[in-house]
PDB file of C-alpha atoms and ligand atoms in Angstrom:
ATOM      1  CA  MET A 976     112.181  83.870 112.766  1.00 76.00           C
ATOM      2  CA  HIS A 977     112.117  85.369 109.121  1.00 89.00           C
ATOM      3  CA  LYS A 978     109.698  88.057 108.124  1.00 93.00           C
ATOM      4  CA  ARG A 979     107.044  87.096 106.241  1.00 96.00           C
ATOM      5  CA  ILE A 980     106.407  88.916 103.030  1.00 97.00           C
ATOM      6  CA  LEU A 981     103.212  88.244 101.005  1.00 98.00           C
ATOM      7  CA  ILE A 982     103.595  88.452  97.368  1.00 98.00           C
ATOM      8  CA  VAL A 983     100.388  89.252  95.512  1.00 98.00           C
ATOM      9  CA  GLU A 984     101.022  88.584  91.742  1.00 96.00           C
ATOM     10  CA  ASP A 985      98.960  86.846  89.222  1.00 96.00           C
ATOM     11  CA  GLU A 986     102.009  85.968  87.013  1.00 95.00           C
ATOM     12  CA  PRO A 987     103.668  82.958  88.299  1.00 95.00           C
ATOM     13  CA  ALA A 988     106.767  83.456  86.812  1.00 94.00           C
ATOM     14  CA  ILE A 989     107.209  87.147  88.383  1.00 93.00           C
ATOM     15  CA  ARG A 990     106.031  85.328  91.709  1.00 95.00           C
ATOM     16  CA  ASP A 991     108.482  82.816  91.785  1.00 96.00           C
ATOM     17  CA  MET A 992     111.301  85.375  90.615  1.00 94.00           C
ATOM     18  CA  VAL A 993     110.450  87.489  93.673  1.00 96.00           C
ATOM     19  CA  ALA A 994     109.974  84.483  96.060  1.00 97.00           C
ATOM     20  CA  PHE A 995     113.576  83.293  94.946  1.00 95.00           C
ATOM     21  CA  ALA A 996     114.691  87.115  95.636  1.00 94.00           C
ATOM     22  CA  LEU A 997     113.110  86.975  98.935  1.00 96.00           C
ATOM     23  CA  ARG A 998     114.791  83.623 100.200  1.00 95.00           C
ATOM     24  CA  LYS A 999     117.952  85.115  99.333  1.00 93.00           C
ATOM     25  CA  GLY A1000     117.177  88.055 101.699  1.00 93.00           C
ATOM     26  CA  GLU A1001     116.197  85.495 104.481  1.00 93.00           C
ATOM     27  CA  TYR A1002     112.509  86.317 104.117  1.00 96.00           C
ATOM     28  CA  GLU A1003     109.583  83.931 104.215  1.00 97.00           C
ATOM     29  CA  PRO A1004     107.722  84.449 100.922  1.00 97.00           C
ATOM     30  CA  ILE A1005     104.070  83.917 100.989  1.00 97.00           C
ATOM     31  CA  HIS A1006     102.428  83.616  97.625  1.00 96.00           C
ATOM     32  CA  ALA A1007      98.797  84.828  96.369  1.00 97.00           C
ATOM     33  CA  GLY A1008      97.677  84.958  92.986  1.00 96.00           C
ATOM     34  CA  ASP A1009      94.867  87.275  93.297  1.00 96.00           C
ATOM     35  CA  ALA A1010      92.748  89.217  95.958  1.00 96.00           C
ATOM     36  CA  GLN A1011      90.943  86.471  97.437  1.00 95.00           C
ATOM     37  CA  GLN A1012      94.201  84.364  97.933  1.00 97.00           C
ATOM     38  CA  ALA A1013      95.596  87.634  99.584  1.00 97.00           C
ATOM     39  CA  GLN A1014      92.851  87.825 102.009  1.00 95.00           C
ATOM     40  CA  VAL A1015      93.010  84.045 102.952  1.00 96.00           C
ATOM     41  CA  ALA A1016      96.930  84.435 103.572  1.00 96.00           C
ATOM     42  CA  ILE A1017      96.355  87.580 105.539  1.00 95.00           C
ATOM     43  CA  ALA A1018      93.662  85.870 107.708  1.00 93.00           C
ATOM     44  CA  ASP A1019      96.007  82.926 108.399  1.00 93.00           C
ATOM     45  CA  LYS A1020      98.996  85.085 109.569  1.00 91.00           C
ATOM     46  CA  VAL A1021      99.460  88.808 109.107  1.00 92.00           C
ATOM     47  CA  PRO A1022     102.395  89.547 107.010  1.00 95.00           C
ATOM     48  CA  ASP A1023     105.212  91.857 107.973  1.00 94.00           C
ATOM     49  CA  LEU A1024     105.260  93.439 104.668  1.00 96.00           C
ATOM     50  CA  ILE A1025     103.213  93.112 101.353  1.00 97.00           C
ATOM     51  CA  LEU A1026     104.269  93.279  97.751  1.00 97.00           C
ATOM     52  CA  LEU A1027     101.398  94.330  95.477  1.00 96.00           C
ATOM     53  CA  ASP A1028     101.040  93.911  91.806  1.00 93.00           C
ATOM     54  CA  TRP A1029      99.103  96.637  90.588  1.00 89.00           C
ATOM     55  CA  MET A1030      97.538  94.760  87.835  1.00 88.00           C
ATOM     56  CA  LEU A1031      95.393  91.862  89.170  1.00 92.00           C
ATOM     57  CA  PRO A1032      92.560  89.734  87.850  1.00 92.00           C
ATOM     58  CA  GLY A1033      89.379  91.090  89.575  1.00 92.00           C
ATOM     59  CA  THR A1034      90.161  93.338  92.349  1.00 92.00           C
ATOM     60  CA  SER A1035      92.982  95.522  91.413  1.00 90.00           C
ATOM     61  CA  GLY A1036      96.269  96.162  93.489  1.00 91.00           C
ATOM     62  CA  LEU A1037      94.944  99.873  94.226  1.00 89.00           C
ATOM     63  CA  GLU A1038      91.560  98.738  95.497  1.00 91.00           C
ATOM     64  CA  LEU A1039      93.207  96.150  97.604  1.00 94.00           C
ATOM     65  CA  ALA A1040      95.344  98.781  99.162  1.00 92.00           C
ATOM     66  CA  ARG A1041      92.735 101.170  99.804  1.00 90.00           C
ATOM     67  CA  ARG A1042      90.899  98.360 101.566  1.00 92.00           C
ATOM     68  CA  TRP A1043      93.864  97.115 103.476  1.00 92.00           C
ATOM     69  CA  ARG A1044      94.286 100.824 104.833  1.00 86.00           C
ATOM     70  CA  ARG A1045      90.815 101.201 106.195  1.00 85.00           C
ATOM     71  CA  GLU A1046      90.806  97.820 108.065  1.00 87.00           C
ATOM     72  CA  ALA A1047      92.463  97.472 111.730  1.00 81.00           C
ATOM     73  CA  LEU A1048      94.165  94.275 111.012  1.00 86.00           C
ATOM     74  CA  THR A1049      96.262  95.454 107.773  1.00 89.00           C
ATOM     75  CA  ARG A1050      96.293  99.306 108.504  1.00 83.00           C
ATOM     76  CA  GLU A1051      99.994  99.111 109.376  1.00 82.00           C
ATOM     77  CA  ILE A1052     101.455  96.660 107.333  1.00 90.00           C
ATOM     78  CA  PRO A1053     104.062  98.368 104.837  1.00 90.00           C
ATOM     79  CA  ILE A1054     102.792  98.012 101.060  1.00 93.00           C
ATOM     80  CA  ILE A1055     105.313  98.145  98.154  1.00 93.00           C
ATOM     81  CA  MET A1056     103.478  98.087  94.736  1.00 91.00           C
ATOM     82  CA  LEU A1057     104.872  96.435  91.890  1.00 90.00           C
ATOM     83  CA  THR A1058     104.182  98.611  88.665  1.00 85.00           C
ATOM     84  CA  ALA A1059     105.187  98.325  85.135  1.00 79.00           C
ATOM     85  CA  ARG A1060     107.441 100.991  83.608  1.00 69.00           C
ATOM     86  CA  GLY A1061     105.641 104.136  82.437  1.00 68.00           C
ATOM     87  CA  GLU A1062     102.799 103.996  84.822  1.00 66.00           C
ATOM     88  CA  GLU A1063     103.715 107.365  86.241  1.00 63.00           C
ATOM     89  CA  ASN A1064     100.099 108.437  87.274  1.00 68.00           C
ATOM     90  CA  ASP A1065      99.344 105.305  88.533  1.00 70.00           C
ATOM     91  CA  ARG A1066     102.123 105.453  91.044  1.00 69.00           C
ATOM     92  CA  VAL A1067     101.160 108.700  92.404  1.00 72.00           C
ATOM     93  CA  ALA A1068      97.480 107.175  92.707  1.00 76.00           C
ATOM     94  CA  GLY A1069      99.216 104.185  94.476  1.00 74.00           C
ATOM     95  CA  LEU A1070     100.880 106.549  96.805  1.00 74.00           C
ATOM     96  CA  GLU A1071      97.619 108.185  97.616  1.00 73.00           C
ATOM     97  CA  SER A1072      95.907 105.211  98.014  1.00 75.00           C
ATOM     98  CA  GLY A1073      97.929 104.134 101.092  1.00 78.00           C
ATOM     99  CA  VAL A1074     100.876 102.439  99.250  1.00 85.00           C
ATOM    100  CA  ASP A1075     104.263 103.142 100.834  1.00 83.00           C
ATOM    101  CA  ASP A1076     106.403 102.650  98.131  1.00 84.00           C
ATOM    102  CA  TYR A1077     106.860 101.286  94.702  1.00 84.00           C
ATOM    103  CA  VAL A1078     109.194  99.022  92.495  1.00 88.00           C
ATOM    104  CA  VAL A1079     109.108  99.402  88.798  1.00 86.00           C
ATOM    105  CA  LYS A1080     109.392  96.273  86.612  1.00 86.00           C
ATOM    106  CA  PRO A1081     111.667  94.739  85.955  1.00 86.00           C
ATOM    107  CA  PHE A1082     113.703  95.424  88.871  1.00 89.00           C
ATOM    108  CA  SER A1083     116.907  93.747  90.474  1.00 91.00           C
ATOM    109  CA  THR A1084     116.905  91.460  93.644  1.00 91.00           C
ATOM    110  CA  ARG A1085     119.206  93.858  95.048  1.00 90.00           C
ATOM    111  CA  GLU A1086     116.839  96.899  94.555  1.00 90.00           C
ATOM    112  CA  LEU A1087     113.698  94.933  95.729  1.00 93.00           C
ATOM    113  CA  LEU A1088     115.540  93.753  98.849  1.00 93.00           C
ATOM    114  CA  ALA A1089     116.631  97.512  99.617  1.00 89.00           C
ATOM    115  CA  ARG A1090     113.053  98.690  99.256  1.00 89.00           C
ATOM    116  CA  ILE A1091     111.761  95.852 101.683  1.00 92.00           C
ATOM    117  CA  ARG A1092     114.420  96.711 104.078  1.00 87.00           C
ATOM    118  CA  ALA A1093     113.549 100.338 104.077  1.00 82.00           C
ATOM    119  CA  GLY A1094     109.573  99.429 104.236  1.00 83.00           C
ATOM    120  CA  LEU A1095     110.282  97.103 107.411  1.00 84.00           C
ATOM    121  CA  ARG A1096     112.410  99.649 109.015  1.00 74.00           C
ATOM    122  CA  ARG A1097     109.673 102.521 108.546  1.00 65.00           C
ATOM    123  CA  SER A1098     106.946 100.205 110.519  1.00 60.00           C
ATOM    124  CA  ARG A1099     109.251  98.981 113.060  1.00 52.00           C
ATOM    125  CA  GLU A1100     107.665  99.875 116.578  1.00 43.00           C
ATOM    126  CA  ASP A1101     109.841 102.342 118.532  1.00 40.00           C
ATOM    127  CA  ASP A1102     112.261 101.065 121.051  1.00 40.00           C
ATOM    128  CA  GLU A1103     111.094 103.437 123.620  1.00 53.00           C
ATOM    129  CA  ASP A1104     107.293 103.905 124.284  1.00 68.00           C
ATOM    130  CA  GLY A1105     107.546 106.968 121.792  1.00 74.00           C
ATOM    131  CA  SER A1106     104.465 108.751 123.485  1.00 81.00           C
ATOM    132  CA  VAL A1107     104.116 112.370 122.671  1.00 82.00           C
ATOM    133  CA  THR A1108     101.292 114.876 122.793  1.00 84.00           C
ATOM    134  CA  VAL A1109     101.412 118.267 120.978  1.00 83.00           C
ATOM    135  CA  GLY A1110      98.281 120.757 121.199  1.00 82.00           C
ATOM    136  CA  GLY A1111      95.342 118.401 120.420  1.00 86.00           C
ATOM    137  CA  LEU A1112      97.251 115.560 118.951  1.00 90.00           C
ATOM    138  CA  ARG A1113      98.816 112.635 120.972  1.00 90.00           C
ATOM    139  CA  ILE A1114     100.497 109.604 119.955  1.00 90.00           C
ATOM    140  CA  ASP A1115     100.484 106.275 121.831  1.00 88.00           C
ATOM    141  CA  GLY A1116     103.738 105.067 121.220  1.00 84.00           C
ATOM    142  CA  ALA A1117     103.214 101.613 122.572  1.00 81.00           C
ATOM    143  CA  ALA A1118      99.966 101.365 120.379  1.00 85.00           C
ATOM    144  CA  HIS A1119     101.193 103.072 117.298  1.00 86.00           C
ATOM    145  CA  ARG A1120      97.972 105.051 117.175  1.00 91.00           C
ATOM    146  CA  VAL A1121      97.090 108.684 117.008  1.00 93.00           C
ATOM    147  CA  PHE A1122      94.461 110.537 118.653  1.00 93.00           C
ATOM    148  CA  ALA A1123      92.942 114.030 118.151  1.00 92.00           C
ATOM    149  CA  ASP A1124      90.890 115.978 120.321  1.00 89.00           C
ATOM    150  CA  SER A1125      87.216 116.944 118.986  1.00 87.00           C
ATOM    151  CA  PRO A1126      84.204 118.376 120.798  1.00 87.00           C
ATOM    152  CA  GLU A1127      82.969 114.830 121.371  1.00 86.00           C
ATOM    153  CA  GLY A1128      86.363 113.678 123.042  1.00 87.00           C
ATOM    154  CA  GLU A1129      89.319 112.118 121.882  1.00 89.00           C
ATOM    155  CA  GLN A1130      89.110 110.505 118.615  1.00 92.00           C
ATOM    156  CA  PRO A1131      91.421 107.903 116.958  1.00 93.00           C
ATOM    157  CA  VAL A1132      92.986 109.190 113.678  1.00 92.00           C
ATOM    158  CA  GLN A1133      93.396 106.416 110.843  1.00 91.00           C
ATOM    159  CA  ILE A1134      96.876 106.833 109.421  1.00 91.00           C
ATOM    160  CA  GLY A1135      99.241 105.179 107.295  1.00 89.00           C
ATOM    161  CA  PRO A1136     102.910 103.852 108.487  1.00 88.00           C
ATOM    162  CA  THR A1137     104.723 106.386 106.662  1.00 89.00           C
ATOM    163  CA  GLU A1138     102.587 109.273 107.708  1.00 92.00           C
ATOM    164  CA  TYR A1139     102.586 108.002 111.495  1.00 92.00           C
ATOM    165  CA  ARG A1140     106.466 108.243 111.180  1.00 89.00           C
ATOM    166  CA  LEU A1141     106.251 111.663 109.442  1.00 91.00           C
ATOM    167  CA  LEU A1142     103.804 112.867 112.313  1.00 92.00           C
ATOM    168  CA  HIS A1143     105.813 111.320 115.046  1.00 89.00           C
ATOM    169  CA  PHE A1144     109.020 112.942 113.606  1.00 87.00           C
ATOM    170  CA  PHE A1145     107.108 116.558 113.360  1.00 89.00           C
ATOM    171  CA  MET A1146     105.477 116.034 116.731  1.00 86.00           C
ATOM    172  CA  THR A1147     109.266 115.375 118.565  1.00 80.00           C
ATOM    173  CA  HIS A1148     110.726 118.074 116.605  1.00 78.00           C
ATOM    174  CA  THR A1149     108.509 121.018 116.742  1.00 74.00           C
ATOM    175  CA  ASP A1150     109.334 124.686 116.057  1.00 69.00           C
ATOM    176  CA  ARG A1151     111.837 123.456 113.130  1.00 75.00           C
ATOM    177  CA  VAL A1152     111.702 123.507 109.491  1.00 81.00           C
ATOM    178  CA  TYR A1153     112.927 120.637 107.691  1.00 81.00           C
ATOM    179  CA  SER A1154     113.930 120.285 103.836  1.00 83.00           C
ATOM    180  CA  ARG A1155     112.881 117.167 101.837  1.00 85.00           C
ATOM    181  CA  SER A1156     116.330 115.791 102.004  1.00 79.00           C
ATOM    182  CA  GLN A1157     116.462 116.234 105.835  1.00 79.00           C
ATOM    183  CA  LEU A1158     112.927 114.469 106.162  1.00 84.00           C
ATOM    184  CA  LEU A1159     114.545 111.549 103.697  1.00 81.00           C
ATOM    185  CA  ASP A1160     117.435 110.981 106.210  1.00 75.00           C
ATOM    186  CA  HIS A1161     115.118 111.381 109.594  1.00 77.00           C
ATOM    187  CA  VAL A1162     112.017 109.453 108.166  1.00 83.00           C
ATOM    188  CA  TRP A1163     112.679 107.402 105.451  1.00 79.00           C
ATOM    189  CA  GLY A1164     116.274 106.599 106.391  1.00 70.00           C
ATOM    190  CA  GLY A1165     118.262 108.193 103.665  1.00 58.00           C
ATOM    191  CA  SER A1166     119.542 104.488 102.172  1.00 59.00           C
ATOM    192  CA  VAL A1167     117.115 104.132  99.472  1.00 65.00           C
ATOM    193  CA  TYR A1168     116.354 106.512  96.687  1.00 73.00           C
ATOM    194  CA  VAL A1169     113.121 108.362  97.034  1.00 78.00           C
ATOM    195  CA  GLU A1170     111.597 110.747  94.924  1.00 81.00           C
ATOM    196  CA  GLU A1171     110.765 114.175  96.077  1.00 80.00           C
ATOM    197  CA  ARG A1172     107.216 113.623  94.819  1.00 85.00           C
ATOM    198  CA  THR A1173     107.039 110.790  96.991  1.00 86.00           C
ATOM    199  CA  ILE A1174     107.735 112.721  99.994  1.00 88.00           C
ATOM    200  CA  ASP A1175     105.048 115.593  98.841  1.00 91.00           C
ATOM    201  CA  VAL A1176     102.562 112.706  98.345  1.00 90.00           C
ATOM    202  CA  HIS A1177     102.918 111.453 102.015  1.00 91.00           C
ATOM    203  CA  ILE A1178     102.824 115.127 103.177  1.00 92.00           C
ATOM    204  CA  ARG A1179      99.841 115.865 101.518  1.00 93.00           C
ATOM    205  CA  ARG A1180      98.247 112.470 102.733  1.00 91.00           C
ATOM    206  CA  LEU A1181      99.558 113.583 106.248  1.00 92.00           C
ATOM    207  CA  ARG A1182      97.804 117.051 105.937  1.00 92.00           C
ATOM    208  CA  LYS A1183      94.403 115.325 104.636  1.00 91.00           C
ATOM    209  CA  THR A1184      94.355 112.992 107.735  1.00 88.00           C
ATOM    210  CA  LEU A1185      94.800 115.836 109.891  1.00 87.00           C
TER     211      LEU A1185
HETATM  212 CA1   CA B1140      99.917  91.368  87.017  1.00 93.26          CA
END
């Protein structure tokens, strides 16, 4: 079974180009030209990863990413944002909205496929159960969910896939300090180029979540 990748992009030429690249990587591309079509595609079958254009007619990619991170059905799907060159601030906003990575247009097939592989690897369920409890935090590895103690009892914590991986790493490696490059190796896999600022954004998001 090929992994299904949803492409949300309003420009047919770019969509076709991306779909071509995906087929080369042995992924199954699903097309959507706007937010509404994307919702229909997700309702039909949840994709393994979403490639999301920033500039869409109607609902923007940013709004869509925020919405998907709030909903249980889509919360853990890795999202890679497609941005135009020079949208530096937008990219940080995108990461803060729950996007896991971004690819700058124009991109090569090789770069796109490398990002997708990394995104899919990050989202993969743990082979072992992977459950761990530290202090008032508990990770249910089988369900891929995080719970926190509160005066009202244990409460579920809404968390994105990269933050989940970071938190799981920290909770299974307590009492140690890691550099950004070490975190890259352990959490991102080290095979793709990730800016240090990207790590900072995910750490900030994790702190905010906790
Ligand atoms: Ca566009």
